[in-house]
Amino acid sequence: MPRTLSRYLPILDWGRRYDRSALTNDMIAAVIVTIMLIPQSLAYALLAGLPPEAGIYASIAPILLYAIFGTSRALAVGPVAVVSLLTASAVGQVAEQGTAGYAVAALTLAGLSGAFLVLLGVFRLGFLANFLSHPVIAGFITASGILIATSQLKHILGVEAHGHTLIEMVGSLLSHLGGINPITLVIGVAATAFLFWVRRGLKPLLRRMGAGPLAADIATKAGPVAAVVVTTLAVWAFGLADRGVAVVGSVPQALPPLTMPGLSPDLVRQLLIPAILISVIGFVESISVAQTLAAKKRQRIDPDQELIGLGAANLGAAFTGGYPVTGGFARSVVNFDAGAETPAAGAFTAAGLAIAAVALTPLVYYLPNATLAATIVVAVLSLVDLSILQKTWSYSRADFAAVAATILLTLTMGVEIGVASGVILSVLLHLWTTSRPHVAEVGLVPGTHHFRNIDRHDVHTDPRVLTLRIDESLYFVNARFLEDLVQDRVTEGCEVQHVVLMCSAVNAIDYSALESLEAVNHRLADMNVGLHLSEVKGPVMDRLKTTHFLDQLNGRVFLSQYDAWTALAQRPDRADAAE
Amino acid sequence: MPRTLSRYLPILDWGRRYDRSALTNDMIAAVIVTIMLIPQSLAYALLAGLPPEAGIYASIAPILLYAIFGTSRALAVGPVAVVSLLTASAVGQVAEQGTAGYAVAALTLAGLSGAFLVLLGVFRLGFLANFLSHPVIAGFITASGILIATSQLKHILGVEAHGHTLIEMVGSLLSHLGGINPITLVIGVAATAFLFWVRRGLKPLLRRMGAGPLAADIATKAGPVAAVVVTTLAVWAFGLADRGVAVVGSVPQALPPLTMPGLSPDLVRQLLIPAILISVIGFVESISVAQTLAAKKRQRIDPDQELIGLGAANLGAAFTGGYPVTGGFARSVVNFDAGAETPAAGAFTAAGLAIAAVALTPLVYYLPNATLAATIVVAVLSLVDLSILQKTWSYSRADFAAVAATILLTLTMGVEIGVASGVILSVLLHLWTTSRPHVAEVGLVPGTHHFRNIDRHDVHTDPRVLTLRIDESLYFVNARFLEDLVQDRVTEGCEVQHVVLMCSAVNAIDYSALESLEAVNHRLADMNVGLHLSEVKGPVMDRLKTTHFLDQLNGRVFLSQYDAWTALAQRPDRADAAE
């Protein structure tokens, strides 16, 4: 049993070998990550429409639980931008922002998401996440970045505005432009400009001034902390909060509370689909970060156990005043670069944040929302990558269509419809591309045993033998295509006496395709034409042998195409074909 | 333009070469088919819940229009059992049987179905019908046969009963058993037994008595006509209609009327999905009959033009008092066997039915509904084929699941949910089976250039070179599977210095899989392991060349696996791998 136990509790594995060196490295990483997380957690809570402390709480219990159940050594779990946006969109549909019902619904969303992830993990259904293709994810994240940045403009301008789609947001912003608060605007624009400079200009500057790459990187990541400190001091010193600058205000000075997610059937029904969506998107993001970091140290990630780790983290968030969380890219990379060796680094980060929650919350009273909005805008604009449109266009039109549709629908119809349409469209496009497989008529390359496309190469052919190489598995979506194709080719070429299907690239034949092959066989027999197969793969052949198809075949199965050719071609008369 | 014109109007092709011999053959076929169609048309109208004349009308204009636009020489279009059942189910949801609204809704259904089929044909979207896999069709038709036979029991027992699912029907029948009309029961059971005997016993008997196969077949097909004549005379002679035997009653003595389908937005919205379903199922049935018959004479069927032909037939039905139609199996085979050479046979059949509609309708006044029900029961029980369950079980569990779910859901939830679930399930099962592709680790067969699975064959391997043959196209559903697999294998085998992906069966790599390969490449580089490809197909290579993947590849692309083996294996040290 210990092996099974350590599968479900990876902490038993790394915990046993924990030593002083690992402790030191983990502590250093934890300090760095904690400092970075304080403003980030507050900002993402703002984005999710929740009180600022929810962001801090969502980083404490979840980190601890992931440290126990997760398999990645470096993944840092907590609120992230895209999941915060999805939370705002889902919870905004069932409750008014700022009400108690809103916070409870966010807990429910985290609870449902956690339960769903744990279920997927226990039943080892992680592969379901693969339905989200890379183009759909890329399109969705780019569109989300644009939506998030737009949603923060109201804080930077100091106006009221609402909406969940780009058009609603921009319309609402424009209609409120008259109410711009000039001081808020100055703070917001200055903070944004500063943070952009930190990201683009500071790091090269520090390197030129002789700083090491790690130090330069950490200083850059500390940019938001500097912006927070300076703008908070400015608001406090000049009494700007009384002049209309929105600030974070009073945050409870306490450890995460024990909370109970709302479980009314109505609420659960309304939040179930968004919870599944958040789970899957969060999981996909998290697993790719975890895999990338693990590979750098030749470590192993168990995707199904990751589901359990992330599920536990979300359940933790649901019962401690948080909201849906996942493994974040930026924080995990900082954690990894800062030298974290084990998930204990996460536990120390949680402790650091708990101290901050108890001791430091009064200090953020005068922190302007505009500064938090600026940190969000600068962070998410790095997610926006429209080059994916150009890349997929040049690679494959089907992938381009999936990206473009996902971006367009996410921006105009909202995050849920956007990603759902993307998934459905990529499945349909896949079915469509495989519905008309590449089929080449092949002939013998003179002097060899190889067969190549007659349109591309100068090859030997025989008008009585039609050899088709099918470059696709045969299944229901393309089964009838094959029927039509063979019938067309044979009725065109009246001399044809043998059809050979070269199956070297046919990885599977499903029951529909089997019936199509039977139909082709009968129809060719009616036309007095033989049907032969060559180079059938082992697993496919095993399956065909369980049927009567091979007995009824009006022709032969050849191990190699060359055998088929020598047996069928270049003979004077083969009217006796059907042997 | 004449070529394009004759593509859309196949009649211009065969009409030009029409001669006396074809005329004679077509006339003979038409007489035989007309006699068979009269009771069948009345019976299917009863099944669809429509007045009997609707069945006759649905066989006149549609046959003529198909003769002009269709490409099959032998297909006979008209009411068929499964489409009649679907009509009853769809129209029953918007109107009460027996009302004028019911008949109008049936016209609307035919009109929508016709418009949809024409659209598919004009935009050459016939391949969409391929989403209906053979197991789903087989399961659906079997379940429909059971449903139809059950729905007719009420006519044979002479009771009232309702319901669209098996449970509803059986429950309703049981609760009405007290009201059985004994005379109806005798007629119904006698007719059913007689028709079963005609089907099973008469043909062999006639053959033994020296009749030719065609004559025996036609006599067998005329069985329903005999049952109709005998039971009608019995009801008339003994005045049974006054003793509670339900009869067809008065049928208007007229040519098909000009009718207008209802086009209120509400009605159209309610019938749109059923119309699409009927179109697709009707098309799939029709095209497979047409292909089978065409193959026997080495003729060509154009699936997209078939859509236009069937669409025109349904539009014709909508404007002449009919209901949805399609190419029927039984009638087409009779037509073909009786020697029909061109679609003109269909035109003559239409003329015969028009004469019947004007002259013969008074004769069916005393025709008992029980006889019509008997003809339906006997006809549809030949559709029920539960052996498909056993066949798919032994061939592939995924196909079995699709059949079983379709049968079960069609019987218990109704035809629309049944077939829709079947389609969705077969797509999901396909994605699932391709999500975990067969991947074999291969080694060199001694003394050859061939590579085979190391688990099945005794082959040469090298612990530093891991060669994986992937037996599936790489696309988003299995992209992450590959990432996980390679990472697992490499972290397990610490000596591995080279990973070779043998791509002989990889027919396509989509953008998701490309990004996965890039991730694998970077991760392997981080582990100081080279990534190589071998036997990449032409079209796949063409596409990879449009990207930066090949430049960044931490290894090489080999034309053959043997080249890869000789370059990478059996050398003392290859830490300089990434060349």
mmCIF file of N, CA and C in Angstrom, chain A residues 36-37 40-50 54-56 58-59 62-63 75-88 140-141 144 148 152 278-279 281-286 289 310 314 323-332 376 379-380 383:
data_model
loop_
_atom_site.group_PDB
_atom_site.id
_atom_site.type_symbol
_atom_site.label_atom_id
_atom_site.label_comp_id
_atom_site.label_asym_id
_atom_site.label_seq_id
_atom_site.Cartn_x
_atom_site.Cartn_y
_atom_site.Cartn_z
ATOM 1 N N MET A 36 6.048 39.287 -4.272
ATOM 2 C CA MET A 36 5.414 39.463 -5.577
ATOM 3 C C MET A 36 3.909 39.221 -5.497
ATOM 4 N N LEU A 37 3.504 38.265 -4.655
ATOM 5 C CA LEU A 37 2.091 37.853 -4.643
ATOM 6 C C LEU A 37 1.157 38.849 -3.979
ATOM 7 N N GLN A 40 -0.319 41.245 -6.426
ATOM 8 C CA GLN A 40 -0.987 40.466 -7.467
ATOM 9 C C GLN A 40 -2.308 39.879 -6.962
ATOM 10 N N SER A 41 -2.282 39.371 -5.717
ATOM 11 C CA SER A 41 -3.502 38.767 -5.175
ATOM 12 C C SER A 41 -4.597 39.804 -5.015
ATOM 13 N N LEU A 42 -4.221 40.994 -4.509
ATOM 14 C CA LEU A 42 -5.209 42.062 -4.365
ATOM 15 C C LEU A 42 -5.791 42.441 -5.722
ATOM 16 N N ALA A 43 -4.920 42.529 -6.716
ATOM 17 C CA ALA A 43 -5.357 42.962 -8.048
ATOM 18 C C ALA A 43 -6.302 41.946 -8.671
ATOM 19 N N TYR A 44 -5.978 40.669 -8.574
ATOM 20 C CA TYR A 44 -6.841 39.671 -9.212
ATOM 21 C C TYR A 44 -8.181 39.550 -8.504
ATOM 22 N N ALA A 45 -8.197 39.799 -7.177
ATOM 23 C CA ALA A 45 -9.489 39.827 -6.478
ATOM 24 C C ALA A 45 -10.357 40.955 -7.033
ATOM 25 N N LEU A 46 -9.727 42.100 -7.288
ATOM 26 C CA LEU A 46 -10.436 43.234 -7.886
ATOM 27 C C LEU A 46 -11.018 42.831 -9.239
ATOM 28 N N LEU A 47 -10.200 42.128 -10.039
ATOM 29 C CA LEU A 47 -10.634 41.692 -11.361
ATOM 30 C C LEU A 47 -11.816 40.729 -11.265
ATOM 31 N N ALA A 48 -11.773 39.858 -10.232
ATOM 32 C CA ALA A 48 -12.866 38.891 -10.064
ATOM 33 C C ALA A 48 -14.099 39.539 -9.466
ATOM 34 N N GLY A 49 -14.013 40.807 -9.091
ATOM 35 C CA GLY A 49 -15.148 41.506 -8.512
ATOM 36 C C GLY A 49 -15.327 41.218 -7.034
ATOM 37 N N LEU A 50 -14.260 40.716 -6.392
ATOM 38 C CA LEU A 50 -14.340 40.318 -4.982
ATOM 39 C C LEU A 50 -13.575 41.298 -4.104
ATOM 40 N N ALA A 54 -10.010 38.431 -0.477
ATOM 41 C CA ALA A 54 -10.290 37.140 -1.126
ATOM 42 C C ALA A 54 -9.078 36.661 -1.920
ATOM 43 N N GLY A 55 -8.353 37.615 -2.526
ATOM 44 C CA GLY A 55 -7.165 37.249 -3.301
ATOM 45 C C GLY A 55 -6.075 36.675 -2.423
ATOM 46 N N ILE A 56 -5.892 37.283 -1.235
ATOM 47 C CA ILE A 56 -4.868 36.769 -0.302
ATOM 48 C C ILE A 56 -5.292 35.389 0.207
ATOM 49 N N ALA A 58 -7.172 33.248 -1.142
ATOM 50 C CA ALA A 58 -7.113 32.240 -2.209
ATOM 51 C C ALA A 58 -5.687 31.769 -2.471
ATOM 52 N N SER A 59 -4.696 32.447 -1.842
ATOM 53 C CA SER A 59 -3.310 32.017 -2.040
ATOM 54 C C SER A 59 -2.766 31.224 -0.860
ATOM 55 N N PRO A 62 -5.009 27.034 -0.571
ATOM 56 C CA PRO A 62 -4.751 26.314 -1.830
ATOM 57 C C PRO A 62 -3.274 25.947 -2.010
ATOM 58 N N ILE A 63 -2.366 26.867 -1.673
ATOM 59 C CA ILE A 63 -0.937 26.558 -1.829
ATOM 60 C C ILE A 63 -0.554 25.379 -0.940
ATOM 61 N N LEU A 75 5.390 24.399 -9.143
ATOM 62 C CA LEU A 75 4.146 25.096 -9.488
ATOM 63 C C LEU A 75 3.650 25.920 -8.298
ATOM 64 N N ALA A 76 3.300 27.184 -8.550
ATOM 65 C CA ALA A 76 2.728 28.040 -7.506
ATOM 66 C C ALA A 76 1.256 28.274 -7.837
ATOM 67 N N VAL A 77 0.386 27.850 -6.907
ATOM 68 C CA VAL A 77 -1.055 27.887 -7.135
ATOM 69 C C VAL A 77 -1.641 29.141 -6.498
ATOM 70 N N GLY A 78 -2.676 29.701 -7.104
ATOM 71 C CA GLY A 78 -3.342 30.880 -6.552
ATOM 72 C C GLY A 78 -4.214 31.528 -7.609
ATOM 73 N N PRO A 79 -4.697 32.760 -7.345
ATOM 74 C CA PRO A 79 -5.531 33.442 -8.331
ATOM 75 C C PRO A 79 -4.701 33.774 -9.563
ATOM 76 N N VAL A 80 -5.289 33.585 -10.742
ATOM 77 C CA VAL A 80 -4.620 34.024 -11.972
ATOM 78 C C VAL A 80 -5.612 34.848 -12.787
ATOM 79 N N ALA A 81 -5.067 35.578 -13.760
ATOM 80 C CA ALA A 81 -5.879 36.559 -14.485
ATOM 81 C C ALA A 81 -7.067 35.919 -15.190
ATOM 82 N N VAL A 82 -6.810 34.897 -16.012
ATOM 83 C CA VAL A 82 -7.888 34.361 -16.843
ATOM 84 C C VAL A 82 -8.984 33.736 -15.984
ATOM 85 N N VAL A 83 -8.572 33.007 -14.944
ATOM 86 C CA VAL A 83 -9.571 32.379 -14.071
ATOM 87 C C VAL A 83 -10.355 33.450 -13.306
ATOM 88 N N SER A 84 -9.696 34.545 -12.933
ATOM 89 C CA SER A 84 -10.405 35.638 -12.260
ATOM 90 C C SER A 84 -11.458 36.248 -13.179
ATOM 91 N N LEU A 85 -11.102 36.402 -14.456
ATOM 92 C CA LEU A 85 -12.067 36.921 -15.431
ATOM 93 C C LEU A 85 -13.252 35.975 -15.569
ATOM 94 N N LEU A 86 -12.954 34.661 -15.677
ATOM 95 C CA LEU A 86 -14.031 33.673 -15.801
ATOM 96 C C LEU A 86 -14.919 33.694 -14.563
ATOM 97 N N THR A 87 -14.297 33.889 -13.399
ATOM 98 C CA THR A 87 -15.077 33.962 -12.163
ATOM 99 C C THR A 87 -16.023 35.158 -12.198
ATOM 100 N N ALA A 88 -15.481 36.320 -12.583
ATOM 101 C CA ALA A 88 -16.323 37.516 -12.646
ATOM 102 C C ALA A 88 -17.490 37.293 -13.598
ATOM 103 N N PHE A 140 -8.315 31.923 -27.002
ATOM 104 C CA PHE A 140 -9.069 32.287 -25.812
ATOM 105 C C PHE A 140 -8.243 33.177 -24.888
ATOM 106 N N ILE A 141 -6.970 32.836 -24.702
ATOM 107 C CA ILE A 141 -6.141 33.612 -23.776
ATOM 108 C C ILE A 141 -5.868 35.004 -24.332
ATOM 109 N N SER A 144 -9.043 36.889 -23.878
ATOM 110 C CA SER A 144 -9.231 37.191 -22.458
ATOM 111 C C SER A 144 -8.339 38.350 -22.035
ATOM 112 N N ILE A 148 -9.700 41.586 -20.316
ATOM 113 C CA ILE A 148 -9.266 41.962 -18.970
ATOM 114 C C ILE A 148 -8.699 43.380 -18.972
ATOM 115 N N GLN A 152 -10.220 46.863 -17.015
ATOM 116 C CA GLN A 152 -9.508 47.624 -15.996
ATOM 117 C C GLN A 152 -9.431 49.117 -16.308
ATOM 118 N N ILE A 278 -13.926 26.491 -16.050
ATOM 119 C CA ILE A 278 -12.795 27.026 -15.281
ATOM 120 C C ILE A 278 -11.824 25.907 -14.932
ATOM 121 N N SER A 279 -12.371 24.749 -14.556
ATOM 122 C CA SER A 279 -11.505 23.630 -14.191
ATOM 123 C C SER A 279 -10.622 23.233 -15.356
ATOM 124 N N ILE A 281 -9.878 24.847 -18.201
ATOM 125 C CA ILE A 281 -8.925 25.867 -18.648
ATOM 126 C C ILE A 281 -7.800 26.002 -17.631
ATOM 127 N N GLY A 282 -8.151 26.022 -16.361
ATOM 128 C CA GLY A 282 -7.133 26.118 -15.320
ATOM 129 C C GLY A 282 -6.186 24.939 -15.373
ATOM 130 N N PHE A 283 -6.728 23.747 -15.559
ATOM 131 C CA PHE A 283 -5.890 22.550 -15.601
ATOM 132 C C PHE A 283 -4.927 22.585 -16.784
ATOM 133 N N VAL A 284 -5.445 22.958 -17.952
ATOM 134 C CA VAL A 284 -4.603 22.969 -19.148
ATOM 135 C C VAL A 284 -3.447 23.941 -18.967
ATOM 136 N N GLU A 285 -3.752 25.152 -18.431
ATOM 137 C CA GLU A 285 -2.702 26.135 -18.208
ATOM 138 C C GLU A 285 -1.672 25.594 -17.236
ATOM 139 N N SER A 286 -2.171 25.063 -16.133
ATOM 140 C CA SER A 286 -1.322 24.615 -15.045
ATOM 141 C C SER A 286 -0.416 23.471 -15.470
ATOM 142 N N VAL A 289 2.498 24.562 -17.666
ATOM 143 C CA VAL A 289 3.561 25.205 -16.878
ATOM 144 C C VAL A 289 4.342 24.138 -16.103
ATOM 145 N N LEU A 310 -4.844 20.107 -7.935
ATOM 146 C CA LEU A 310 -5.558 21.355 -8.229
ATOM 147 C C LEU A 310 -6.966 21.317 -7.641
ATOM 148 N N ASN A 314 -8.614 23.962 -4.962
ATOM 149 C CA ASN A 314 -9.873 24.689 -5.148
ATOM 150 C C ASN A 314 -10.862 24.417 -4.027
ATOM 151 N N TYR A 323 -11.520 31.957 -3.932
ATOM 152 C CA TYR A 323 -12.275 31.761 -5.172
ATOM 153 C C TYR A 323 -11.404 30.904 -6.084
ATOM 154 N N PRO A 324 -11.917 30.488 -7.269
ATOM 155 C CA PRO A 324 -11.170 29.502 -8.068
ATOM 156 C C PRO A 324 -9.713 29.884 -8.329
ATOM 157 N N VAL A 325 -8.839 28.903 -8.201
ATOM 158 C CA VAL A 325 -7.389 29.109 -8.361
ATOM 159 C C VAL A 325 -6.840 28.089 -9.340
ATOM 160 N N THR A 326 -5.629 28.340 -9.798
ATOM 161 C CA THR A 326 -4.911 27.342 -10.586
ATOM 162 C C THR A 326 -3.422 27.658 -10.533
ATOM 163 N N GLY A 327 -2.624 26.838 -11.200
ATOM 164 C CA GLY A 327 -1.185 27.080 -11.228
ATOM 165 C C GLY A 327 -0.888 28.239 -12.165
ATOM 166 N N GLY A 328 -0.264 29.294 -11.663
ATOM 167 C CA GLY A 328 -0.025 30.477 -12.476
ATOM 168 C C GLY A 328 1.340 30.432 -13.138
ATOM 169 N N PHE A 329 1.405 30.955 -14.358
ATOM 170 C CA PHE A 329 2.660 30.909 -15.096
ATOM 171 C C PHE A 329 3.732 31.800 -14.448
ATOM 172 N N ALA A 330 3.393 33.095 -14.260
ATOM 173 C CA ALA A 330 4.395 34.053 -13.789
ATOM 174 C C ALA A 330 4.935 33.655 -12.412
ATOM 175 N N ARG A 331 4.033 33.366 -11.484
ATOM 176 C CA ARG A 331 4.470 33.056 -10.125
ATOM 177 C C ARG A 331 5.280 31.763 -10.066
ATOM 178 N N SER A 332 4.907 30.773 -10.923
ATOM 179 C CA SER A 332 5.642 29.511 -10.906
ATOM 180 C C SER A 332 7.046 29.700 -11.444
ATOM 181 N N ILE A 376 -2.566 44.833 -13.382
ATOM 182 C CA ILE A 376 -3.284 43.825 -14.178
ATOM 183 C C ILE A 376 -3.083 44.067 -15.662
ATOM 184 N N ALA A 379 0.302 43.091 -16.803
ATOM 185 C CA ALA A 379 0.503 41.643 -16.771
ATOM 186 C C ALA A 379 -0.231 40.953 -17.915
ATOM 187 N N VAL A 380 -1.508 41.347 -18.137
ATOM 188 C CA VAL A 380 -2.272 40.577 -19.126
ATOM 189 C C VAL A 380 -1.929 40.943 -20.551
ATOM 190 N N LEU A 383 -0.161 38.481 -22.292
ATOM 191 C CA LEU A 383 -0.885 37.286 -22.751
ATOM 192 C C LEU A 383 -1.391 37.452 -24.181
#
